[in-house]
Amino acid sequence: MADNYLSSLRATIDHLKSRGKLLETDVEVNPELEMTGIQKHFDGGLPILFNKVKGYSNARLFTNLYGDGNLIAELFDAGTERTFKFRILDAIRKPLPPKEVKSAPCQEVVIDKNIDVWPIVPMIKHTPSDPGRTLGGGNTLATGKWFWGGTHISYNRMFFRGPDFSTFQISPGSHTDMIASKFYRKEPIPLTINMGVPPACTLMAGAGFVYTILPAGCDELGIAGAVQGFPVDIVKAKTIDAYSIAQAEYVIEGYLDTTKKVWESELAERDQKQGVYPFHPEWSGYMGKAYRTYKFVVTAITHRKDRPIYYPLCVHSYDDHNIDTMVRTATFLELAERVCPGLTVDTNIPMAIPDWGGVIFQVKKRRQRDEGFVKNILSTALSCSIGARIAIAVDPDIDIYSMDDVMWAIATRVDAKDDIMIVSPGGAGQTFQPAERSSAGEKDWTQTNIRFSGAIALDATVPFRYVDAFEKAKYPIEVVDPKKWFSDEQIAKGKAPQAEYAKLFARTGF
């Protein structure tokens, strides 16, 4: 499948370019602040390729591939962003294991002596508050015994405090946290950091925290293979007992040393304070904080020979959000199906509920006893995903892709006494959520000091026995054709001021 446009990032870029779906520039871009500033101007829009990078004559920068969910669904021939989750769900149930190859494009150049990551990988600075340029677009790959016989791919932010070692931030409760806990102070953990990977691998790298569906030891690269329709190629790393993604643009080989810690910023190190100084934006939309992390030691850098591509992403952008939520919506759908088969018909995580912050379920009640299962699904979802703070259930007549419609359902269908639940108070929280961080009071904002106040579950569905009391007013749009009274130009002019929610009214007659 080497000729398939999903087999590598550069093949995907060529495909997008041939279809006029790529913004490309030969004007030099500075990886310090300029790239993220430009991406924010095009947030939710087309992918962007920068052919010239300041300070890096043999490198390119690429971003925003996942900015438009419909474009991604189209790339995978899976309909729209609303239907793509069903392709992913099939892949979760029937993964296609990765295939080992003997040689790979990612190893055309091998550097295993006098290693210095800085002049090779064009790492970026996200915001003026950041202490420097960080590696946030690398996909950590753990395989074999290091992940209970499966394959795991994820994002872990890194800050190179030296030429060949960096910080390695791990989200508490994540798969990588499980790996670090299992081998803590026992032996170094060999990992590869893969950059510029095939789109399906990027998709799986953001699939975090619903581990009842994606447990330790699952085959995440196998799911990626099933999504793209053919196996992901992997190749043995050059210097460690690990594998790299064969079609990656860059790979950093190395190991996680759980016996040593490195501070994420000089200011944090100077004052010996965790969770105080700003460092790298977070998915929740707030600035992250600098912590003391395990040390990652580099043993080699490999990359493609011809202008390798680094794919960093703005955190808390549509690009980041879609990477982090497309698989999550499928896993929440599977979770709901296991709680009560056939009750949940769709799931969505809108940008307003950032990334790992929650989920909306669309349920179709079939009988009176389904009432209780709706609350079971909501509480299960919030208990199973660290960092989730809100889950909402609505009926099929509510558009879960319109936050206006969801808010209307909450405002008109939630019974404050019976339909609002506080789930898992005192349970495991997430230090990347400011509400949890602030609970530490005067103590350091670390995982051991925070307290989770509980997540909110909202059952915004109509009670099954009182459905007649909630009959929606429906206007007769189907019996009239505006063209009888107005020209196409007049119709377009008349509809031009309509907000998105008004457009939903016009489509449905509600």
XYZ file of C-alpha atoms in Angstrom:
510
model
C 0.000 0.000 0.000
C 3.040 2.291 -0.438
C 1.192 4.338 -3.047
C -1.812 4.940 -0.778
C -2.071 8.604 0.235
C -2.704 7.555 3.849
C 0.543 5.572 4.086
C 2.660 8.578 5.070
C 2.247 12.210 6.024
C 4.010 13.468 2.896
C 1.791 11.304 0.691
C -1.240 12.814 2.435
C 0.135 16.320 1.888
C 0.625 15.609 -1.823
C -2.951 14.332 -2.021
C -4.316 17.429 -0.294
C -2.311 19.657 -2.627
C -3.677 17.894 -5.715
C -7.213 18.557 -4.486
C -6.669 22.207 -3.618
C -7.044 21.479 0.107
C -3.651 22.751 1.256
C -2.256 26.160 2.179
C 1.411 26.173 1.168
C 3.992 28.920 1.520
C 7.640 29.379 0.558
C 7.969 32.428 2.836
C 10.256 31.615 5.739
C 8.539 30.988 9.080
C 10.119 31.380 12.499
C 9.364 28.337 14.696
C 9.366 30.699 17.668
C 5.766 32.003 17.945
C 5.131 32.643 14.231
C 3.874 29.165 13.361
C 1.301 28.980 16.143
C 0.220 32.562 15.510
C -0.423 31.732 11.868
C -2.263 28.522 12.721
C -4.600 30.382 15.060
C -5.562 32.673 12.169
C -6.666 29.529 10.305
C -8.001 27.572 13.304
C -10.531 25.011 12.053
C -9.464 25.629 8.456
C -7.169 24.015 5.895
C -3.856 22.236 6.596
C -0.752 24.440 6.261
C 2.705 23.556 4.920
C 5.719 25.792 5.541
C 8.505 24.946 3.100
C 11.122 27.217 4.683
C 11.916 27.268 8.399
C 14.207 29.835 9.965
C 17.406 28.170 11.120
C 16.584 24.814 9.477
C 17.539 24.585 5.802
C 16.567 20.904 5.504
C 13.268 20.922 7.385
C 9.606 21.776 6.875
C 6.764 22.501 9.268
C 3.201 21.272 8.788
C 0.099 21.792 10.878
C -3.707 21.920 11.026
C -4.281 18.565 9.295
C -7.066 17.769 11.762
C -8.424 21.314 11.869
C -11.486 20.416 9.788
C -13.125 17.200 10.984
C -15.070 16.795 7.755
C -11.856 16.945 5.717
C -10.362 14.161 7.851
C -13.467 11.988 7.501
C -13.308 12.528 3.754
C -9.622 11.533 3.682
C -10.527 8.228 5.314
C -13.574 7.806 3.063
C -15.769 7.735 6.157
C -18.468 10.305 5.371
C -18.438 13.330 7.669
C -17.035 14.092 11.115
C -20.407 12.958 12.472
C -20.053 9.478 10.977
C -16.281 8.972 11.204
C -16.602 7.630 14.758
C -18.430 4.559 13.454
C -15.404 3.661 11.270
C -13.202 4.080 14.332
C -15.561 1.961 16.418
C -15.280 -0.882 13.901
C -11.483 -0.555 14.057
C -11.502 -0.759 17.864
C -13.446 -4.004 17.617
C -11.321 -5.448 14.782
C -7.743 -4.069 14.867
C -5.264 -4.818 12.075
C -1.848 -5.526 13.671
C 1.204 -3.545 12.505
C 3.693 -5.080 10.082
C 7.441 -5.160 10.731
C 9.675 -4.091 7.840
C 13.462 -4.385 7.586
C 14.216 -0.933 6.182
C 12.303 2.301 6.405
C 12.266 5.919 5.198
C 12.480 7.155 8.800
C 16.022 5.712 9.021
C 17.546 7.162 5.855
C 19.750 9.294 8.134
C 21.009 7.914 11.465
C 22.754 10.049 14.083
C 23.962 8.070 17.103
C 27.091 10.021 18.067
C 27.538 13.627 19.216
C 23.759 13.897 19.477
C 22.157 17.345 19.537
C 18.419 17.499 18.902
C 18.217 21.307 18.668
C 19.757 21.875 15.197
C 17.856 18.918 13.678
C 14.217 19.135 14.811
C 12.508 22.563 14.381
C 10.754 22.607 17.733
C 8.358 25.518 18.292
C 7.474 28.086 20.932
C 3.702 28.242 21.414
C 3.030 31.423 23.409
C 5.036 34.381 24.743
C 4.616 32.886 28.247
C 6.506 29.701 27.360
C 10.108 29.435 28.616
C 11.333 28.330 25.199
C 10.742 26.039 22.246
C 9.270 22.659 23.175
C 8.682 19.320 21.471
C 4.929 18.840 21.691
C 4.350 17.121 18.360
C 6.235 13.903 19.047
C 4.324 10.629 19.277
C 5.682 8.293 21.931
C 5.618 4.622 20.888
C 5.851 1.759 23.383
C 5.631 -1.852 22.217
C 5.936 -5.444 23.349
C 6.806 -6.102 26.977
C 6.852 -2.365 27.592
C 3.086 -2.239 27.003
C 1.846 -5.641 28.166
C 2.342 -7.158 24.706
C 0.443 -4.446 22.810
C 1.278 -1.158 21.112
C 0.779 2.290 22.612
C 1.121 5.667 20.892
C 0.631 9.006 22.612
C 1.661 12.651 22.962
C 4.081 13.637 25.735
C 5.379 17.184 25.920
C 9.168 17.441 26.070
C 11.575 20.284 26.753
C 15.212 19.644 25.895
C 17.235 21.034 28.777
C 20.370 19.737 27.055
C 21.408 18.526 23.583
C 20.520 14.894 24.298
C 18.132 14.840 27.245
C 14.733 16.343 27.992
C 11.805 16.501 30.336
C 8.998 14.046 29.694
C 5.581 15.106 30.955
C 3.158 12.245 31.609
C -0.559 12.752 32.216
C -1.493 11.091 35.520
C -3.537 7.944 34.931
C -2.542 7.660 31.271
C -1.154 4.581 29.541
C 2.336 6.095 29.711
C 1.833 6.643 33.438
C 0.939 2.961 33.771
C 4.147 2.019 31.929
C 6.285 4.310 34.090
C 4.677 2.902 37.246
C 5.280 -0.716 36.218
C 8.985 -0.191 35.505
C 9.591 2.545 38.068
C 13.207 2.412 39.238
C 13.536 -1.124 37.862
C 15.012 -0.535 34.414
C 15.155 2.145 31.720
C 12.073 2.194 29.469
C 12.965 2.238 25.754
C 10.712 4.526 23.717
C 10.740 6.118 20.286
C 9.409 9.629 19.686
C 7.924 9.650 16.190
C 7.194 12.878 14.297
C 5.372 13.387 11.012
C 3.566 10.036 11.137
C 0.723 8.701 8.944
C -2.621 10.404 9.727
C -4.162 7.308 11.355
C -1.249 7.160 13.817
C -1.796 10.820 14.694
C -5.449 9.973 15.302
C -4.591 7.229 17.791
C -1.939 9.306 19.575
C -4.711 11.499 20.968
C -6.914 8.597 22.097
C -6.594 8.956 25.847
C -8.272 8.046 29.103
C -11.218 5.774 28.233
C -9.158 2.784 29.256
C -12.068 0.493 29.971
C -12.338 0.331 26.176
C -8.626 0.759 25.337
C -6.967 -1.126 28.224
C -3.265 -1.557 28.906
C -1.931 -4.056 26.372
C -4.343 -3.157 23.590
C -3.085 -2.683 20.026
C -3.387 1.028 19.293
C -1.339 0.795 16.093
C -3.617 -2.079 15.118
C -6.615 0.215 15.481
C -4.821 2.822 13.365
C -4.208 0.166 10.723
C -7.861 -0.841 10.666
C -8.942 2.813 10.364
C -6.683 3.395 7.354
C -7.435 -0.019 5.854
C -3.922 -1.550 5.863
C -1.252 -2.312 8.504
C 0.992 0.372 9.928
C 4.616 -0.393 9.065
C 7.069 -0.476 11.977
C 10.837 -0.958 11.966
C 13.298 -2.007 14.672
C 14.980 0.983 16.281
C 18.707 1.365 15.692
C 19.929 1.778 19.270
C 17.250 0.484 21.664
C 14.884 -2.451 22.117
C 11.926 -0.675 20.543
C 10.213 0.044 17.246
C 9.733 3.165 15.163
C 6.913 4.017 12.781
C 8.553 3.248 9.443
C 6.926 6.078 7.511
C 7.688 8.762 10.127
C 9.642 11.863 9.124
C 11.767 12.113 12.284
C 12.359 9.643 15.127
C 14.117 10.246 18.423
C 15.261 6.993 20.003
C 15.932 6.846 23.720
C 14.801 5.710 27.117
C 12.816 7.057 30.028
C 14.875 7.111 33.223
C 12.510 6.958 36.210
C 15.423 7.292 38.634
C 16.136 10.884 37.605
C 14.042 14.047 37.420
C 14.360 17.175 35.263
C 12.617 20.519 35.737
C 10.505 21.844 32.869
C 11.757 25.407 33.247
C 14.698 27.275 34.702
C 12.423 29.416 36.871
C 10.735 26.343 38.360
C 14.128 24.789 39.021
C 15.477 27.979 40.573
C 12.616 28.220 43.064
C 12.060 24.452 43.378
C 8.332 25.035 42.811
C 5.986 22.789 40.817
C 2.765 24.026 39.232
C 3.659 27.725 39.526
C 5.446 28.982 36.419
C 3.744 28.919 32.983
C 4.769 26.184 30.598
C 3.117 25.071 27.340
C -0.654 25.575 26.806
C -2.999 22.781 27.861
C -5.916 21.112 26.093
C -8.325 22.715 28.584
C -7.545 26.132 27.094
C -5.442 27.414 29.971
C -1.693 27.831 30.248
C 0.071 24.792 31.590
C 2.461 24.904 34.520
C 6.046 23.714 34.839
C 6.666 20.509 36.769
C 9.545 18.187 37.617
C 9.401 15.154 35.330
C 11.249 11.965 34.589
C 14.335 12.323 32.393
C 14.319 11.200 28.770
C 17.776 10.328 27.395
C 18.367 10.302 23.629
C 20.377 7.470 22.096
C 19.836 8.347 18.417
C 18.029 10.614 15.978
C 16.868 9.197 12.654
C 15.050 10.976 9.862
C 14.246 11.102 6.181
C 16.991 12.545 4.014
C 14.964 15.017 1.958
C 13.412 17.896 3.933
C 11.750 15.956 6.768
C 8.491 17.386 8.105
C 7.775 18.198 11.733
C 4.055 18.368 12.627
C 3.575 20.434 15.800
C 0.117 21.583 16.747
C -1.434 24.473 18.620
C -2.736 23.043 21.862
C -6.387 23.986 22.391
C -7.055 24.400 18.690
C -9.472 22.538 16.455
C -6.467 20.578 15.187
C -5.580 19.417 18.691
C -9.235 18.986 19.708
C -10.100 16.689 16.794
C -6.957 14.615 17.323
C -7.889 14.171 20.975
C -11.628 13.536 20.570
C -12.316 11.576 17.387
C -11.361 8.267 18.986
C -12.788 9.300 22.374
C -16.266 9.784 20.910
C -16.072 6.237 19.544
C -14.849 4.815 22.863
C -17.646 6.580 24.764
C -20.145 5.139 22.291
C -18.720 1.658 22.908
C -18.758 2.259 26.675
C -22.446 3.242 26.553
C -23.212 0.220 24.388
C -21.679 -2.064 27.014
C -23.721 -0.444 29.790
C -27.000 -0.734 27.867
C -26.958 -2.079 24.289
C -28.929 -0.061 21.763
C -29.779 2.913 23.977
C -27.111 5.379 22.816
C -27.231 6.365 19.144
C -24.485 9.010 18.941
C -21.804 10.865 20.904
C -20.039 14.184 20.470
C -17.354 16.223 22.206
C -17.748 19.822 21.011
C -14.944 22.364 21.200
C -16.795 24.006 24.095
C -16.132 20.842 26.145
C -12.403 20.698 25.455
C -10.734 17.426 24.576
C -10.778 15.233 27.711
C -13.230 17.466 29.580
C -16.465 15.575 28.943
C -18.944 14.202 26.408
C -22.507 14.501 25.105
C -24.615 11.353 24.620
C -27.629 11.175 22.343
C -29.961 8.452 23.595
C -33.195 7.000 22.262
C -35.326 5.575 25.047
C -37.364 2.527 24.078
C -39.169 1.802 27.349
C -39.621 3.082 30.880
C -36.700 1.170 32.374
C -34.267 2.910 30.022
C -34.636 5.948 32.311
C -32.206 4.561 34.880
C -29.694 3.398 32.284
C -29.235 6.978 31.042
C -27.878 7.948 34.451
C -25.773 4.763 34.563
C -24.144 5.739 31.282
C -23.447 9.299 32.440
C -21.909 8.238 35.751
C -19.870 5.455 34.124
C -18.426 7.814 31.529
C -17.373 10.372 34.125
C -15.904 7.732 36.434
C -13.871 6.113 33.666
C -12.160 9.207 32.230
C -9.776 11.212 34.414
C -10.153 14.903 33.694
C -13.759 14.699 32.521
C -15.926 17.226 34.347
C -19.260 17.137 32.507
C -21.444 14.596 30.704
C -24.796 15.398 29.156
C -27.532 13.133 27.800
C -30.116 14.418 25.304
C -32.883 12.969 23.116
C -32.714 12.260 19.355
C -34.575 15.484 18.555
C -31.609 17.495 19.893
C -28.679 18.273 17.575
C -25.660 17.258 19.658
C -23.428 19.171 17.238
C -25.151 22.453 18.171
C -24.308 23.741 21.641
C -27.261 26.122 21.334
C -29.615 23.172 20.936
C -27.930 21.272 23.777
C -28.253 24.305 26.051
C -31.949 24.597 25.105
C -32.429 20.976 26.178
C -30.643 21.629 29.481
C -32.702 24.751 30.128
C -36.058 23.095 29.367
C -35.640 19.414 30.295
C -33.362 19.167 33.332
C -35.083 18.674 36.678
C -32.704 20.268 39.175
C -33.633 17.754 41.884
C -33.480 14.495 39.916
C -31.428 15.129 36.751
C -28.213 16.663 38.115
C -25.647 14.324 39.644
C -22.221 14.962 41.156
C -20.084 11.990 40.167
C -16.925 10.708 41.915
C -16.249 13.548 44.352
C -12.919 12.900 45.996
C -11.832 10.629 43.139
C -8.801 11.011 40.897
C -8.516 14.464 39.369
C -6.370 15.883 36.598
C -3.621 18.420 37.319
C -4.114 19.862 33.837
C -7.576 21.120 34.871
C -7.220 24.458 36.725
C -10.217 23.706 38.955
C -8.362 20.675 40.287
C -5.024 22.483 40.526
C -6.480 25.275 42.631
C -7.845 22.748 45.129
C -4.285 22.190 46.374
C -4.432 25.540 48.146
C -0.985 26.595 49.338
C 0.561 23.238 48.468
C 2.295 22.471 45.154
C -0.140 21.781 42.322
C 0.870 18.159 41.994
C -1.267 15.064 41.519
C -0.849 14.035 45.151
C -2.034 17.415 46.473
C -5.109 18.102 44.352
C -8.665 17.039 45.179
C -11.355 16.286 42.612
C -14.587 17.998 43.605
C -16.609 15.750 41.310
C -17.954 15.853 37.782
C -21.407 17.037 36.718
C -23.841 14.699 34.962
C -26.882 16.287 33.345
C -29.795 14.147 32.190
C -31.447 16.518 29.716
C -33.784 13.886 28.284
C -37.570 13.919 28.313
C -39.080 11.545 30.906
C -40.392 8.561 28.961
C -43.839 8.668 30.548
C -44.284 12.408 29.900
C -43.161 12.637 26.289
C -46.464 14.242 25.223
C -45.841 17.187 27.544
C -42.658 17.989 25.618
C -44.038 18.113 22.075
C -41.843 20.553 20.135
C -43.494 23.338 18.156
C -42.973 22.467 14.498
C -43.517 25.011 11.760
C -44.606 23.980 8.237
C -41.376 24.513 6.280
C -42.090 21.483 4.073
C -45.348 22.877 2.693
C -43.826 26.088 1.353
C -41.076 26.854 -1.136
C -39.573 30.323 -0.693
C -38.840 30.401 -4.435
C -42.553 30.981 -5.061
C -42.199 34.403 -3.482
C -38.514 35.319 -3.814
C -35.641 35.002 -6.283
C -32.542 32.962 -5.425
C -30.664 36.219 -4.897
C -33.338 37.504 -2.511
C -33.348 34.206 -0.595
C -29.570 34.275 -0.217
C -29.707 37.906 0.902
C -32.482 37.176 3.376
C -30.641 34.220 4.899
C -27.204 35.872 5.027
C -27.594 37.323 8.555
C -28.774 34.004 10.039
C -26.719 32.704 12.955
C -25.915 28.977 13.117
C -28.801 28.217 15.471
C -31.193 30.110 13.214
C -29.986 27.995 10.296
C -30.910 24.893 12.309
C -34.415 26.346 12.782
C -34.658 26.939 9.040
C -33.630 23.372 8.280
C -35.914 21.690 10.800
C -38.879 24.038 11.208
C -38.330 24.094 14.968
